Amino acid sequence: MITDYSDSLIVQEVAPRDGLQIEPKWVETADKIALIDQLSLAGFSRIEAGSFVSPKAIPALRDGEAVFLGIQRQPGVTYVALVPNLKGAQRALSAGADELNLVMSASQTHNLANMRMRCEQSLTAFSDVVALARGTSLGLNASIATAFGCPFEGVTSEDRVMQIVDAYLELGMQGITLADTTGMANPRQVYRLVQRVLTQVPASMLTLHFHNTRGLGLSNVLAAYEAGARRFDASLGGLGGCPFAPGASGNICTEDLVNLCEEMGIHTGTDLPHLLEMSRRLPALLGHEMPGQVAKAGRNCDLHSAPENMPV
Ligand code: COA
Ligand code: ZN
């Protein structure tokens, strides 16, 4: 079958949250705000701008309120906040987040390591959040972390993921994210699981969140796309990772994903030259090289002059 790629895909930018949460160097609130403000001008419809979790768990994002209150909101952009519990949801609501991203792992061990709760406790906390959100304009998305594999428990079964999808739908979530927290997914597994989840959840509600830990990030995007997924998280420069998962590394890189889409004729609505410019400024902000590749190599159309003294 020849796939029709003349379609479009939504990129949700997660660098201000997943990207910065694992950075050892403190990023000043003003620099976080400037980063988000720049991202807001790059054509994204959705930006995960921070999290409201325990400041002891994730000190790098402890200034969530100041960040959300300080950003210059662009019309048409949904600003998402990751939250683990009711307290996080209350903080996000008063800081003006548009949507909450509630996170629980498919794996009990990873949920205990990351959220210090059993999965059942996370689900109870989420029903409190649903009650809080009722009557407000807050959107609700729920993520299944370690949906493809867990660094402690190994492969995650499809049935386990489907069980959580059902629980999320029953709670009334408007969006569901399947997250490959430590880059353990492979394209065949992704294709199968996405096809199965899409029997229960429309593509407009489903987001895929891949990490490039083992170099399979963009292959997994294409497999998910082939299976019908159209929303993907990605992080500028390829920043990111969960501090509570051994060996975690960056998300798929936004500008590499956008470059892939442009080369294949898939519309993302984002401005690649602007993204490359922003990504090239990240090493100065964070003090290290970025894993992203297109920012280093340039786009295919960024041609070089031919060497001098070539034989005629
Ligand atoms: N925001 C700020 N503080 C919070 C909070 C939140 N959302 N939730 C709990 N706290 C505070 C409590 O008020 C309490 O404070 P105190 O010690 O001053 O009294 C403290 O954190 C402990 O509360 P408790 O409910 O016992 O939490 P815990 O220690 O069992 O941790 C979480 C549970 C969920 C708060 C914590 O594990 C967490 O924040 N995890 C998020 C990890 C993360 O972001 N990972 C990457 C993204 S997937
Ligand atoms: Zn992640």
Tab-separated table of C-alpha atoms and ligand atoms in Angstrom:
chain	number	residue	atom	x	y	z
A	1	MET	CA	0.000	0.000	0.000
A	2	ILE	CA	1.283	3.479	-0.835
A	3	THR	CA	0.593	5.810	2.056
A	4	ASP	CA	-0.764	9.240	1.296
A	5	TYR	CA	1.521	11.631	3.128
A	6	SER	CA	-0.202	14.768	1.790
A	7	ASP	CA	-1.666	15.198	5.228
A	8	SER	CA	-0.860	17.252	8.265
A	9	LEU	CA	0.388	16.535	11.728
A	10	ILE	CA	0.227	18.474	15.004
A	11	VAL	CA	3.459	18.998	16.896
A	12	GLN	CA	3.087	19.778	20.582
A	13	GLU	CA	6.246	21.436	21.869
A	14	VAL	CA	7.350	20.070	25.251
A	15	ALA	CA	10.843	21.540	25.736
A	16	PRO	CA	9.788	23.940	28.514
A	17	ARG	CA	8.516	20.943	30.532
A	18	ASP	CA	10.041	17.584	29.537
A	19	GLY	CA	13.092	19.382	28.148
A	20	LEU	CA	13.972	21.503	31.141
A	21	GLN	CA	12.876	19.147	33.943
A	22	ILE	CA	16.073	17.082	33.750
A	23	GLU	CA	18.550	19.910	33.135
A	24	PRO	CA	21.077	20.196	35.968
A	25	LYS	CA	21.650	23.902	35.366
A	26	TRP	CA	19.032	26.269	36.781
A	27	VAL	CA	17.305	28.198	33.997
A	28	GLU	CA	16.157	31.622	35.158
A	29	THR	CA	12.410	32.269	35.114
A	30	ALA	CA	12.914	35.116	32.621
A	31	ASP	CA	14.798	32.772	30.265
A	32	LYS	CA	12.027	30.156	30.496
A	33	ILE	CA	9.464	32.842	29.694
A	34	ALA	CA	11.554	34.099	26.759
A	35	LEU	CA	11.854	30.547	25.405
A	36	ILE	CA	8.092	29.957	25.609
A	37	ASP	CA	7.361	33.375	24.083
A	38	GLN	CA	9.622	32.534	21.132
A	39	LEU	CA	8.000	29.095	20.763
A	40	SER	CA	4.598	30.794	20.769
A	41	LEU	CA	5.639	32.650	17.603
A	42	ALA	CA	6.885	29.535	15.792
A	43	GLY	CA	3.482	28.208	14.781
A	44	PHE	CA	2.709	25.626	17.483
A	45	SER	CA	-0.915	25.233	18.521
A	46	ARG	CA	0.070	23.481	21.745
A	47	ILE	CA	2.988	24.097	24.138
A	48	GLU	CA	3.594	22.192	27.379
A	49	ALA	CA	4.917	25.149	29.298
A	50	GLY	CA	5.746	23.614	32.683
A	51	SER	CA	4.659	21.326	35.462
A	52	PHE	CA	3.114	21.753	38.890
A	53	VAL	CA	4.705	18.901	40.795
A	54	SER	CA	6.593	18.717	44.066
A	55	PRO	CA	9.486	21.209	43.967
A	56	LYS	CA	11.525	18.565	45.774
A	57	ALA	CA	10.875	16.060	42.977
A	58	ILE	CA	11.622	18.479	40.110
A	59	PRO	CA	13.476	21.542	41.401
A	60	ALA	CA	14.177	22.760	37.847
A	61	LEU	CA	10.486	23.625	37.340
A	62	ARG	CA	9.673	24.995	40.776
A	63	ASP	CA	8.842	28.409	39.293
A	64	GLY	CA	5.801	27.146	37.341
A	65	GLU	CA	3.461	29.879	38.603
A	66	ALA	CA	5.803	32.721	37.657
A	67	VAL	CA	6.373	31.172	34.236
A	68	PHE	CA	2.683	30.725	33.414
A	69	LEU	CA	1.827	34.188	34.717
A	70	GLY	CA	4.755	35.791	32.870
A	71	ILE	CA	4.325	34.422	29.350
A	72	GLN	CA	2.808	36.421	26.532
A	73	ARG	CA	-0.049	34.261	25.379
A	74	GLN	CA	-0.653	34.037	21.671
A	75	PRO	CA	-4.190	33.486	20.446
A	76	GLY	CA	-4.725	29.963	19.162
A	77	VAL	CA	-2.025	28.453	21.383
A	78	THR	CA	-3.054	26.061	24.159
A	79	TYR	CA	-0.663	26.241	27.123
A	80	VAL	CA	-0.515	22.873	28.876
A	81	ALA	CA	0.725	22.074	32.398
A	82	LEU	CA	1.735	18.632	33.608
A	83	VAL	CA	0.257	17.760	36.998
A	84	PRO	CA	0.351	14.631	39.172
A	85	ASN	CA	-2.394	15.350	41.711
A	86	LEU	CA	-5.079	17.747	42.977
A	87	LYS	CA	-2.572	20.161	44.489
A	88	GLY	CA	-0.834	20.454	41.127
A	89	ALA	CA	-4.169	21.013	39.385
A	90	GLN	CA	-5.107	23.789	41.814
A	91	ARG	CA	-1.752	25.493	41.261
A	92	ALA	CA	-2.071	25.164	37.469
A	93	LEU	CA	-5.615	26.526	37.513
A	94	SER	CA	-4.667	29.616	39.478
A	95	ALA	CA	-1.622	30.186	37.246
A	96	GLY	CA	-3.880	30.210	34.175
A	97	ALA	CA	-2.993	26.932	32.432
A	98	ASP	CA	-5.415	26.103	29.596
A	99	GLU	CA	-5.082	22.356	29.838
A	100	LEU	CA	-3.765	19.806	32.329
A	101	ASN	CA	-1.685	16.799	31.382
A	102	LEU	CA	-2.211	14.156	34.069
A	103	VAL	CA	0.491	11.516	34.137
A	104	MET	CA	0.450	7.949	35.375
A	105	SER	CA	2.680	5.072	34.292
A	106	ALA	CA	1.418	1.766	32.943
A	107	SER	CA	4.097	0.186	35.126
A	108	GLN	CA	3.447	0.119	38.852
A	109	THR	CA	7.186	0.318	39.610
A	110	HIS	CA	7.768	3.386	37.450
A	111	ASN	CA	4.693	5.110	38.882
A	112	LEU	CA	6.025	4.488	42.391
A	113	ALA	CA	9.467	5.806	41.419
A	114	ASN	CA	8.136	8.840	39.556
A	115	MET	CA	4.935	9.761	41.381
A	116	ARG	CA	5.504	7.977	44.701
A	117	MET	CA	2.019	6.515	44.290
A	118	ARG	CA	0.527	3.232	43.174
A	119	CYS	CA	-1.464	3.466	39.926
A	120	GLU	CA	-4.750	3.145	41.826
A	121	GLN	CA	-3.791	6.184	43.929
A	122	SER	CA	-2.989	8.175	40.780
A	123	LEU	CA	-6.408	7.331	39.311
A	124	THR	CA	-8.132	8.423	42.530
A	125	ALA	CA	-6.175	11.690	42.411
A	126	PHE	CA	-7.253	12.157	38.782
A	127	SER	CA	-10.937	11.828	39.661
A	128	ASP	CA	-10.443	14.667	42.180
A	129	VAL	CA	-8.862	16.710	39.381
A	130	VAL	CA	-11.794	15.950	37.075
A	131	ALA	CA	-14.154	17.243	39.791
A	132	LEU	CA	-12.054	20.414	40.136
A	133	ALA	CA	-12.022	21.004	36.373
A	134	ARG	CA	-15.799	20.612	36.049
A	135	GLY	CA	-17.353	24.013	35.457
A	136	THR	CA	-14.030	25.593	34.437
A	137	SER	CA	-12.593	25.907	30.936
A	138	LEU	CA	-9.626	23.665	31.819
A	139	GLY	CA	-8.971	20.953	29.243
A	140	LEU	CA	-7.893	17.513	30.466
A	141	ASN	CA	-5.366	15.229	28.812
A	142	ALA	CA	-4.051	12.100	30.493
A	143	SER	CA	-0.760	10.400	29.684
A	144	ILE	CA	0.208	6.762	29.983
A	145	ALA	CA	3.932	6.798	30.752
A	146	THR	CA	5.992	3.646	30.029
A	147	ALA	CA	3.229	2.636	27.561
A	148	PHE	CA	5.660	0.630	25.438
A	149	GLY	CA	8.154	-0.526	28.042
A	150	CYS	CA	9.451	0.185	31.520
A	151	PRO	CA	13.107	0.316	32.559
A	152	PHE	CA	12.195	-1.645	35.716
A	153	GLU	CA	9.516	-4.088	34.525
A	154	GLY	CA	10.286	-4.567	30.808
A	155	VAL	CA	7.719	-4.726	28.010
A	156	THR	CA	4.279	-3.258	28.726
A	157	SER	CA	1.393	-5.393	27.496
A	158	GLU	CA	-1.141	-3.922	25.084
A	159	ASP	CA	-3.928	-5.110	27.365
A	160	ARG	CA	-2.521	-3.080	30.245
A	161	VAL	CA	-2.481	0.038	28.066
A	162	MET	CA	-6.048	-0.590	26.867
A	163	GLN	CA	-7.186	-0.991	30.475
A	164	ILE	CA	-5.793	2.469	31.288
A	165	VAL	CA	-7.271	3.968	28.105
A	166	ASP	CA	-10.681	2.699	29.271
A	167	ALA	CA	-10.139	4.148	32.752
A	168	TYR	CA	-9.170	7.532	31.275
A	169	LEU	CA	-12.192	7.586	28.958
A	170	GLU	CA	-14.442	6.710	31.859
A	171	LEU	CA	-12.996	9.642	33.813
A	172	GLY	CA	-13.932	11.896	30.884
A	173	MET	CA	-10.453	12.785	29.605
A	174	GLN	CA	-10.529	14.800	26.380
A	175	GLY	CA	-7.117	13.633	25.250
A	176	ILE	CA	-4.853	10.637	25.815
A	177	THR	CA	-1.091	10.424	25.340
A	178	LEU	CA	0.881	7.223	24.908
A	179	ALA	CA	4.391	7.943	26.185
A	180	ASP	CA	7.513	5.939	25.470
A	181	THR	CA	9.265	7.352	28.520
A	182	THR	CA	12.658	5.713	27.979
A	183	GLY	CA	12.688	5.010	24.256
A	184	MET	CA	11.882	1.286	24.403
A	185	ALA	CA	9.258	1.223	21.628
A	186	ASN	CA	9.873	-0.180	18.165
A	187	PRO	CA	7.928	0.687	14.993
A	188	ARG	CA	6.001	-2.614	14.698
A	189	GLN	CA	4.916	-2.430	18.329
A	190	VAL	CA	3.913	1.212	17.844
A	191	TYR	CA	1.887	0.450	14.711
A	192	ARG	CA	-0.025	-2.339	16.456
A	193	LEU	CA	-0.749	-0.440	19.655
A	194	VAL	CA	-1.770	2.775	17.891
A	195	GLN	CA	-4.131	0.843	15.617
A	196	ARG	CA	-5.689	-0.793	18.648
A	197	VAL	CA	-6.023	2.426	20.666
A	198	LEU	CA	-7.592	4.170	17.652
A	199	THR	CA	-10.472	1.692	17.830
A	200	GLN	CA	-11.400	3.390	21.131
A	201	VAL	CA	-10.030	6.926	20.787
A	202	PRO	CA	-10.348	9.243	17.754
A	203	ALA	CA	-7.070	10.430	16.197
A	204	SER	CA	-7.925	14.016	17.176
A	205	MET	CA	-7.681	12.936	20.854
A	206	LEU	CA	-4.534	10.812	20.673
A	207	THR	CA	-0.958	12.061	21.147
A	208	LEU	CA	2.230	10.034	20.832
A	209	HIS	CA	5.199	10.968	23.002
A	210	PHE	CA	8.475	9.366	21.928
A	211	HIS	CA	11.968	9.571	23.337
A	212	ASN	CA	14.947	8.952	21.090
A	213	THR	CA	16.887	7.008	23.729
A	214	ARG	CA	17.742	4.166	21.344
A	215	GLY	CA	17.619	6.105	18.084
A	216	LEU	CA	14.139	4.899	17.085
A	217	GLY	CA	12.183	8.076	17.803
A	218	LEU	CA	11.399	9.247	14.261
A	219	SER	CA	10.903	5.685	12.978
A	220	ASN	CA	8.282	5.305	15.668
A	221	VAL	CA	6.633	8.558	14.564
A	222	LEU	CA	6.281	7.235	11.020
A	223	ALA	CA	4.887	3.925	12.257
A	224	ALA	CA	2.330	5.757	14.415
A	225	TYR	CA	1.496	8.067	11.508
A	226	GLU	CA	0.946	5.074	9.213
A	227	ALA	CA	-1.383	3.618	11.842
A	228	GLY	CA	-3.381	6.870	11.851
A	229	ALA	CA	-1.911	9.004	14.668
A	230	ARG	CA	-1.667	12.730	13.943
A	231	ARG	CA	-0.468	14.391	17.152
A	232	PHE	CA	3.092	14.154	18.435
A	233	ASP	CA	5.065	15.633	21.299
A	234	ALA	CA	8.571	16.835	20.482
A	235	SER	CA	11.191	18.936	22.171
A	236	LEU	CA	13.337	21.728	20.721
A	237	GLY	CA	16.932	20.546	20.325
A	238	GLY	CA	15.929	17.037	21.455
A	239	LEU	CA	16.067	18.030	25.118
A	240	GLY	CA	14.258	16.022	27.762
A	241	GLY	CA	13.940	12.986	29.944
A	242	CYS	CA	12.403	11.653	33.118
A	243	PRO	CA	14.701	12.067	36.138
A	244	PHE	CA	13.078	8.997	37.742
A	245	ALA	CA	13.920	6.558	34.937
A	246	PRO	CA	17.458	5.172	34.675
A	247	GLY	CA	19.164	6.026	31.385
A	248	ALA	CA	16.449	8.439	30.271
A	249	SER	CA	17.344	10.792	27.460
A	250	GLY	CA	15.807	13.341	25.153
A	251	ASN	CA	12.461	13.535	23.430
A	252	ILE	CA	12.330	13.341	19.672
A	253	CYS	CA	13.736	16.614	18.437
A	254	THR	CA	11.166	19.143	17.210
A	255	GLU	CA	13.160	20.576	14.347
A	256	ASP	CA	14.261	17.103	13.191
A	257	LEU	CA	10.595	16.022	13.174
A	258	VAL	CA	9.514	19.163	11.325
A	259	ASN	CA	12.324	18.692	8.809
A	260	LEU	CA	11.207	15.080	8.234
A	261	CYS	CA	7.648	16.268	7.686
A	262	GLU	CA	8.681	19.037	5.298
A	263	GLU	CA	10.833	16.677	3.249
A	264	MET	CA	7.908	14.229	3.010
A	265	GLY	CA	5.251	16.873	2.334
A	266	ILE	CA	3.470	16.600	5.663
A	267	HIS	CA	2.205	19.966	6.865
A	268	THR	CA	2.956	20.995	10.488
A	269	GLY	CA	2.248	24.732	10.396
A	270	THR	CA	5.530	25.458	12.162
A	271	ASP	CA	8.360	27.693	10.999
A	272	LEU	CA	11.475	25.528	10.555
A	273	PRO	CA	14.052	28.331	10.054
A	274	HIS	CA	12.759	29.966	13.264
A	275	LEU	CA	12.996	26.636	15.122
A	276	LEU	CA	16.560	26.085	13.915
A	277	GLU	CA	17.538	29.569	15.020
A	278	MET	CA	16.065	28.937	18.487
A	279	SER	CA	17.605	25.497	18.781
A	280	ARG	CA	21.056	26.870	17.932
A	281	ARG	CA	20.773	29.225	20.899
A	282	LEU	CA	20.110	26.389	23.408
A	283	PRO	CA	23.763	25.371	24.001
A	284	ALA	CA	24.513	28.909	25.247
A	285	LEU	CA	21.492	28.761	27.590
A	286	LEU	CA	22.112	25.257	28.957
A	287	GLY	CA	25.873	24.843	28.663
A	288	HIS	CA	25.954	21.695	26.519
A	289	GLU	CA	25.429	20.431	22.982
A	290	MET	CA	21.958	19.377	21.854
A	291	PRO	CA	21.211	15.916	20.461
A	292	GLY	CA	19.176	17.322	17.530
A	293	GLN	CA	20.761	16.794	14.119
A	294	VAL	CA	19.237	19.228	11.637
A	295	ALA	CA	20.380	22.251	13.656
A	296	LYS	CA	23.943	21.014	13.090
A	297	ALA	CA	23.636	19.734	9.515
A	298	GLY	CA	21.254	22.391	8.177
A	299	ARG	CA	18.274	21.661	5.929
A	300	ASN	CA	18.679	19.866	2.593
A	301	CYS	CA	18.116	23.204	0.885
A	302	ASP	CA	20.934	24.927	2.819
A	303	LEU	CA	23.464	24.315	0.065
A	304	HIS	CA	27.207	24.895	0.232
A	305	SER	CA	29.416	26.457	-2.406
A	306	ALA	CA	31.404	23.899	-4.342
A	307	PRO	CA	35.072	23.515	-3.314
A	308	GLU	CA	37.558	25.602	-5.259
A	309	ASN	CA	40.219	24.020	-7.500
A	310	MET	CA	38.028	21.137	-8.644
A	311	PRO	CA	39.108	19.326	-11.805
A	312	VAL	CA	37.095	20.515	-14.813
B	1	COA	N1	2.982	20.803	43.870
B	1	COA	C1	3.724	21.255	44.896
B	1	COA	N2	3.896	20.590	46.040
B	1	COA	C2	3.281	19.406	46.160
B	1	COA	C3	2.484	18.880	45.142
B	1	COA	C4	2.354	19.621	43.935
B	1	COA	N3	1.625	19.170	42.908
B	1	COA	N4	1.999	17.703	45.536
B	1	COA	C5	2.458	17.490	46.780
B	1	COA	N5	3.241	18.524	47.158
B	1	COA	C6	3.932	18.707	48.433
B	1	COA	C7	3.060	18.476	49.627
B	1	COA	O1	2.338	19.639	49.949
B	1	COA	C8	4.077	18.116	50.697
B	1	COA	O2	4.726	19.284	51.100
B	1	COA	P1	5.368	19.432	52.584
B	1	COA	O3	6.447	18.388	52.651
B	1	COA	O4	5.878	20.821	52.587
B	1	COA	O5	4.229	19.150	53.505
B	1	COA	C9	5.092	17.308	49.896
B	1	COA	O6	4.968	17.726	48.526
B	1	COA	C10	4.851	15.827	49.990
B	1	COA	O7	3.519	15.555	49.645
B	1	COA	P2	2.996	14.090	49.316
B	1	COA	O8	1.577	14.160	48.883
B	1	COA	O9	3.348	13.184	50.457
B	1	COA	O10	3.860	13.791	48.051
B	1	COA	P3	4.961	12.661	47.794
B	1	COA	O11	6.227	12.989	48.460
B	1	COA	O12	4.345	11.323	48.011
B	1	COA	O13	5.170	12.895	46.215
B	1	COA	C11	4.271	13.761	44.166
B	1	COA	C12	4.095	12.787	45.303
B	1	COA	C13	3.331	13.316	43.060
B	1	COA	C14	3.931	15.151	44.637
B	1	COA	C15	5.751	13.731	43.670
B	1	COA	O14	6.182	12.420	43.516
B	1	COA	C16	5.921	14.463	42.381
B	1	COA	O15	5.788	15.659	42.315
B	1	COA	N6	6.256	13.748	41.283
B	1	COA	C17	6.377	14.343	39.968
B	1	COA	C18	7.590	13.810	39.276
B	1	COA	C19	7.702	14.372	37.869
B	1	COA	O16	7.331	15.494	37.598
B	1	COA	N7	8.268	13.559	36.963
B	1	COA	C20	8.501	13.940	35.608
B	1	COA	C21	7.287	14.154	34.796
B	1	COA	S1	6.475	12.683	34.315
B	2	ZN	ZN	8.869	12.349	28.212
